[in-house]
Short mmCIF file of N, CA, C and O in Angstrom, two decimals:
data_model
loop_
_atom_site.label_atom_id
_atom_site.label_comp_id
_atom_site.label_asym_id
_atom_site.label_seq_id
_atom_site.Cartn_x
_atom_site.Cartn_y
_atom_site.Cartn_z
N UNK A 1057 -29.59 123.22 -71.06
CA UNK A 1057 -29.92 123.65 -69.72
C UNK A 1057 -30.25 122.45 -68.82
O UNK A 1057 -30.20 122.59 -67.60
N UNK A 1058 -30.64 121.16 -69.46
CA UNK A 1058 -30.66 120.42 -68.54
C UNK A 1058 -30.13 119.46 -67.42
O UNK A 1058 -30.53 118.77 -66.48
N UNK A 1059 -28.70 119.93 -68.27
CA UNK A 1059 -27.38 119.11 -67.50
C UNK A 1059 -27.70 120.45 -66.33
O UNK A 1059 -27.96 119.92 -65.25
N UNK A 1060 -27.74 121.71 -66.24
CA UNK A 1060 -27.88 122.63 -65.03
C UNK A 1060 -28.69 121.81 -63.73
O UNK A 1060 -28.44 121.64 -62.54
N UNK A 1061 -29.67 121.47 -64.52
CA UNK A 1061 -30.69 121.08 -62.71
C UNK A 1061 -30.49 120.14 -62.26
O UNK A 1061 -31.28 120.09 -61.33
N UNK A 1062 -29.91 119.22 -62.27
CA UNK A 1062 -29.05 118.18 -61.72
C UNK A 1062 -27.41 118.25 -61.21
O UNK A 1062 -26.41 118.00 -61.88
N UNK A 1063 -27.49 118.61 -60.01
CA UNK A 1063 -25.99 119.06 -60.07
C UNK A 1063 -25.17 117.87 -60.71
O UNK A 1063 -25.41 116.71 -60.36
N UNK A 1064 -24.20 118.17 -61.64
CA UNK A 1064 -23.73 116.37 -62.10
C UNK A 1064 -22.05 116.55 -61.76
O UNK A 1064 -21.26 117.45 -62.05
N UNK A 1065 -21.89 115.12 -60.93
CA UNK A 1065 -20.63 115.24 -60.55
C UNK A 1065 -20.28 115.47 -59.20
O UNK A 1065 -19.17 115.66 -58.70
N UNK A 1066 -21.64 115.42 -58.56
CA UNK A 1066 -21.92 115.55 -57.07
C UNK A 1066 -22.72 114.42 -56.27
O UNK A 1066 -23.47 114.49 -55.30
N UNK A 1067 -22.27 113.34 -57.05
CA UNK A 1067 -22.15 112.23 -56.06
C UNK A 1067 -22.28 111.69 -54.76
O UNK A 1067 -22.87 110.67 -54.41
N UNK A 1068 -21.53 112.66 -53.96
CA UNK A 1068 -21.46 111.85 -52.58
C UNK A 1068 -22.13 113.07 -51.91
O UNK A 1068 -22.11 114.17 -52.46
N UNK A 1069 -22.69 112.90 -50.78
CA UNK A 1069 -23.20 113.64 -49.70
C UNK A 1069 -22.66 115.20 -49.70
O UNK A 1069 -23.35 116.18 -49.95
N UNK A 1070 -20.95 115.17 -49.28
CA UNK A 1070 -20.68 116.13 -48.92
C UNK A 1070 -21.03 117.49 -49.77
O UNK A 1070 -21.50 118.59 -49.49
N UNK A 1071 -20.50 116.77 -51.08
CA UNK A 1071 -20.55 117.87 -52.22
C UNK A 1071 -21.84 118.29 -52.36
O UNK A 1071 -21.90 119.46 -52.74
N UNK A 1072 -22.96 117.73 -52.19
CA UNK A 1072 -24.52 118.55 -51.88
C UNK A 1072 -24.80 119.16 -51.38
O UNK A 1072 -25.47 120.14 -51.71
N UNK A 1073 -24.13 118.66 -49.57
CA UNK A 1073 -24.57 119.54 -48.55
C UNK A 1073 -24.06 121.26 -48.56
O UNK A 1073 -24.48 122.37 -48.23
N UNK A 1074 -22.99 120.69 -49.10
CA UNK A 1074 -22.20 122.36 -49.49
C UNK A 1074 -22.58 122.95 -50.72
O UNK A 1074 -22.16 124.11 -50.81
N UNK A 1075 -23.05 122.67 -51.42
CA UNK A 1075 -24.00 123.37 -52.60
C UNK A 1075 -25.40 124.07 -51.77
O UNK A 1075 -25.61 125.27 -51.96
N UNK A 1076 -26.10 123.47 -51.07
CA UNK A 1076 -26.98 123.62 -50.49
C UNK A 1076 -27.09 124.79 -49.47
O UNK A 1076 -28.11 125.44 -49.23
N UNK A 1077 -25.38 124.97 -48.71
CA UNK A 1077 -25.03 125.49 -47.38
C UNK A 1077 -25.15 126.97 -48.49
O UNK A 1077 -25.64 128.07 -48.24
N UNK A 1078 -24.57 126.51 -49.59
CA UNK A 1078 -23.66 127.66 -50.15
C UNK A 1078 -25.32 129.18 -50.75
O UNK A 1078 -25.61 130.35 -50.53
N UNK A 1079 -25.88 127.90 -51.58
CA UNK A 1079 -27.25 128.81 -52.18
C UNK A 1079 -28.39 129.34 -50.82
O UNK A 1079 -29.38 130.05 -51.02
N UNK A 1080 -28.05 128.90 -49.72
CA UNK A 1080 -28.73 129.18 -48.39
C UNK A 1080 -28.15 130.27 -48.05
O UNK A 1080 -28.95 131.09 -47.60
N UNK A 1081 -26.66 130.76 -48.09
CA UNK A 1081 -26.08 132.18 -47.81
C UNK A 1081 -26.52 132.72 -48.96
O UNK A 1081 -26.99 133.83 -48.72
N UNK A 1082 -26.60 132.34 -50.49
CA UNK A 1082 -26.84 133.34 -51.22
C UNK A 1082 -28.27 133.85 -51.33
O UNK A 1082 -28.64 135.00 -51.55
N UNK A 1083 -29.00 132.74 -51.12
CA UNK A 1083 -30.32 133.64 -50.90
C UNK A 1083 -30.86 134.42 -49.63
O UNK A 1083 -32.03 134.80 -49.69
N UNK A 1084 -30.00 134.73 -48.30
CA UNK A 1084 -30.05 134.98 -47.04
C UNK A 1084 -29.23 136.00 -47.39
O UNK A 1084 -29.60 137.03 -46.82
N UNK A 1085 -28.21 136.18 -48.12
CA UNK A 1085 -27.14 137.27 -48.08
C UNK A 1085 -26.39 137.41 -46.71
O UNK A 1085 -25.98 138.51 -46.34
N UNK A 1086 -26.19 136.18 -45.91
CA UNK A 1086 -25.29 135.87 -44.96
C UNK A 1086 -23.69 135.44 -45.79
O UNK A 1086 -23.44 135.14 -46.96
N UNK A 1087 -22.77 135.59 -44.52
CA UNK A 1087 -21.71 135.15 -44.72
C UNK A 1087 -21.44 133.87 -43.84
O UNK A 1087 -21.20 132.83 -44.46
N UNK A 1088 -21.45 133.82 -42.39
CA UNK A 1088 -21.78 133.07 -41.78
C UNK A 1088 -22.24 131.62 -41.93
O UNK A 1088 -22.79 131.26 -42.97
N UNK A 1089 -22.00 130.71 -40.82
CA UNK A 1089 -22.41 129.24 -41.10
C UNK A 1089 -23.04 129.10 -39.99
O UNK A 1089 -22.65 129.47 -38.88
N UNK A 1090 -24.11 128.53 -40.29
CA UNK A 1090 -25.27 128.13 -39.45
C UNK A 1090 -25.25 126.82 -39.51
O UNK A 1090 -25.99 126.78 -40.49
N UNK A 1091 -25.00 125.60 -39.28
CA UNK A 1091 -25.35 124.31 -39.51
C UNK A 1091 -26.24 124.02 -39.11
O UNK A 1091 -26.65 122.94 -39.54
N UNK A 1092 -27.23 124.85 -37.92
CA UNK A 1092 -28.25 124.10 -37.87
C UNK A 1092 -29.59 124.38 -38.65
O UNK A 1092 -30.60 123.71 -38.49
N UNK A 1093 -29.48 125.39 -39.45
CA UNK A 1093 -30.12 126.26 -39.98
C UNK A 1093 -29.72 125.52 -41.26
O UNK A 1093 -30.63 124.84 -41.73
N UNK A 1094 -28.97 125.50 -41.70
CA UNK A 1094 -28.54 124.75 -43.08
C UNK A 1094 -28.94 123.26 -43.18
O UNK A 1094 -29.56 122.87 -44.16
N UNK A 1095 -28.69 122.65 -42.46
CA UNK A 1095 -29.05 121.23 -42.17
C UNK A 1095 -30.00 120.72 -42.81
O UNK A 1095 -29.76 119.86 -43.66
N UNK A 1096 -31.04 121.06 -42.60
CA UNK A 1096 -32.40 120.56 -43.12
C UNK A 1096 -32.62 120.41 -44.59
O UNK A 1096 -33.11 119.47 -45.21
N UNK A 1097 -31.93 122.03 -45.18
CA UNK A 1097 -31.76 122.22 -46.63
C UNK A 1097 -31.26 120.96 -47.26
O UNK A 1097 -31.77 120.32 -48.18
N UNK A 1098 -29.95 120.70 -46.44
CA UNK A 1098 -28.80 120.09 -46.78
C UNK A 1098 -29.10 119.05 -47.05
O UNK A 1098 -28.67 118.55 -48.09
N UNK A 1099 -30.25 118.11 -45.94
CA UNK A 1099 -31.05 116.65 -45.89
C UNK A 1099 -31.74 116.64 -47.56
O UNK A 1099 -31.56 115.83 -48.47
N UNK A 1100 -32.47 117.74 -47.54
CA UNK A 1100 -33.79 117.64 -48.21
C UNK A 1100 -33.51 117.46 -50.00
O UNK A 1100 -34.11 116.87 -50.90
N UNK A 1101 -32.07 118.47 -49.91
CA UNK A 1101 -31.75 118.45 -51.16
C UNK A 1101 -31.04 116.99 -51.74
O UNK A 1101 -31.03 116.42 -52.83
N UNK A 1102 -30.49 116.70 -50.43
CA UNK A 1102 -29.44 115.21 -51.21
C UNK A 1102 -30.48 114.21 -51.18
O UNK A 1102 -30.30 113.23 -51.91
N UNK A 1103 -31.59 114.26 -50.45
CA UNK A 1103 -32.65 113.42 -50.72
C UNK A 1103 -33.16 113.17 -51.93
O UNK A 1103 -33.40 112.07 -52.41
N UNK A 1104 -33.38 114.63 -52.60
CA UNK A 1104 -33.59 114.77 -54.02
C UNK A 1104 -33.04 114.72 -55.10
O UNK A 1104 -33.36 115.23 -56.18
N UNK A 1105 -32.15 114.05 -54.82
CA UNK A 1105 -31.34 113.82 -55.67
C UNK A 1105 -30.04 115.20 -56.13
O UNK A 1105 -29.09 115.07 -56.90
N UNK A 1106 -30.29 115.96 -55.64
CA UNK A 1106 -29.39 116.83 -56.11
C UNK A 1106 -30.12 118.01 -57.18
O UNK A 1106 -29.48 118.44 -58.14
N UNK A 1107 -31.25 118.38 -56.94
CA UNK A 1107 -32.28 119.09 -58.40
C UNK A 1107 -32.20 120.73 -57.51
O UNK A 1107 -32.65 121.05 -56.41
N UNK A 1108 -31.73 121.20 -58.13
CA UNK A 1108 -31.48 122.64 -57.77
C UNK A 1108 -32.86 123.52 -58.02
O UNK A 1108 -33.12 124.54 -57.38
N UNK A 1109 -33.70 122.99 -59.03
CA UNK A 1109 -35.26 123.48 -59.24
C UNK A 1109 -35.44 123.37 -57.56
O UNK A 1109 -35.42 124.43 -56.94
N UNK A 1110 -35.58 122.36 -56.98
CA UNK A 1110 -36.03 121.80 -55.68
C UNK A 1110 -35.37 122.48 -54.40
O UNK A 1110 -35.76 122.38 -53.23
N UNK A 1111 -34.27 123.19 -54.90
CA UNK A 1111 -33.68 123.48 -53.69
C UNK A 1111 -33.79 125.10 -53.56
O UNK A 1111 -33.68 125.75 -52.52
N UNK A 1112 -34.00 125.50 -54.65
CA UNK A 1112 -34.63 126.84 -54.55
C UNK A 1112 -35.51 127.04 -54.30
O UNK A 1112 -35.67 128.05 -53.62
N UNK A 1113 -36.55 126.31 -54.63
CA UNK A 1113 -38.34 126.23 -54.70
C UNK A 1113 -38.54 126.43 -52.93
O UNK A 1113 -39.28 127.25 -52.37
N UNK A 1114 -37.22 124.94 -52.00
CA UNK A 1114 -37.41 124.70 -50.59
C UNK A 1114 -36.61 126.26 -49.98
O UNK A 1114 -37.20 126.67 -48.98
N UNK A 1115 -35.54 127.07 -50.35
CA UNK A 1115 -35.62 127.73 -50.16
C UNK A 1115 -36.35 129.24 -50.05
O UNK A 1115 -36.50 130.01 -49.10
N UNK A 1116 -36.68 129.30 -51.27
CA UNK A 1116 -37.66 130.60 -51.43
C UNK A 1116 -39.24 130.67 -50.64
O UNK A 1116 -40.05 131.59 -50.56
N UNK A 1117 -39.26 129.54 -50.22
CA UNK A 1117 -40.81 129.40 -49.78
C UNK A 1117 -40.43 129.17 -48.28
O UNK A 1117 -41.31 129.73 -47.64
N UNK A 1118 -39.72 128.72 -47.60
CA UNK A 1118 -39.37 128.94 -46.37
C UNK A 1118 -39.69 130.31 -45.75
O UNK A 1118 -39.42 131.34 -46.37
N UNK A 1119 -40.39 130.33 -44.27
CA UNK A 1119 -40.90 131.33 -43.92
C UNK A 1119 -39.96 132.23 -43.24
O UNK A 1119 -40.53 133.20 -42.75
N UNK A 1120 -38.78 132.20 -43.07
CA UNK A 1120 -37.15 132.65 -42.75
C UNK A 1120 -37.11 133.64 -43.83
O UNK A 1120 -36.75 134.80 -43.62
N UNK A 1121 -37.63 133.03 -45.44
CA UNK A 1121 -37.53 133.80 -46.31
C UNK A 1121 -38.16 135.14 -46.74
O UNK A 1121 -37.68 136.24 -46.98
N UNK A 1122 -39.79 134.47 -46.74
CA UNK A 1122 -40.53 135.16 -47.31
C UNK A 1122 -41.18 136.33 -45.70
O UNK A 1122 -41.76 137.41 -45.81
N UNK A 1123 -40.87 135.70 -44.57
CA UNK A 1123 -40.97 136.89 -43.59
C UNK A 1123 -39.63 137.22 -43.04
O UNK A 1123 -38.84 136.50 -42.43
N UNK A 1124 -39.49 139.33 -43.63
CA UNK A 1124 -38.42 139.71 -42.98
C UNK A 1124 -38.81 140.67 -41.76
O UNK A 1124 -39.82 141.36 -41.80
N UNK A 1125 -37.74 140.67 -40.46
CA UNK A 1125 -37.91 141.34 -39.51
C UNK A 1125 -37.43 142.86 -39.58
O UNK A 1125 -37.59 143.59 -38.60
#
């Protein structure tokens, strides 16, 4: 399982930001692209190297998330 939390093979920027864009619709249950809304994810995760623990953790706790209208 530990090759899982490291995305491996995702190297360069792009391929993060779109991992990132992608688990942001799946936990939103959007279809849609928001870039500016995604963005931040997108920063925070390639910052981190790519740790999907981290990018869920920044998603699920986001207040977008945990308050629905």
């Amino acid at each position: 399982i530990r090759y899982l939390v490291r995305v491996r093979g995702l190297g360069d920027v792009y391929k993060r930001q779109c991992m990132a864009k992608q688990m942001y619709r799946f936990t939103r249950g959007v279809t849609e692209e928001d870039s500016c809304v995604t963005r931040p994810y997108e920063a925070r995760f390639t910052e981190r190297g790519g740790d999907i623990r981290e990018l869920l953790v920044d998603l699920v706790s986001s207040e977008d998330f945990t308050v629905r209208k």
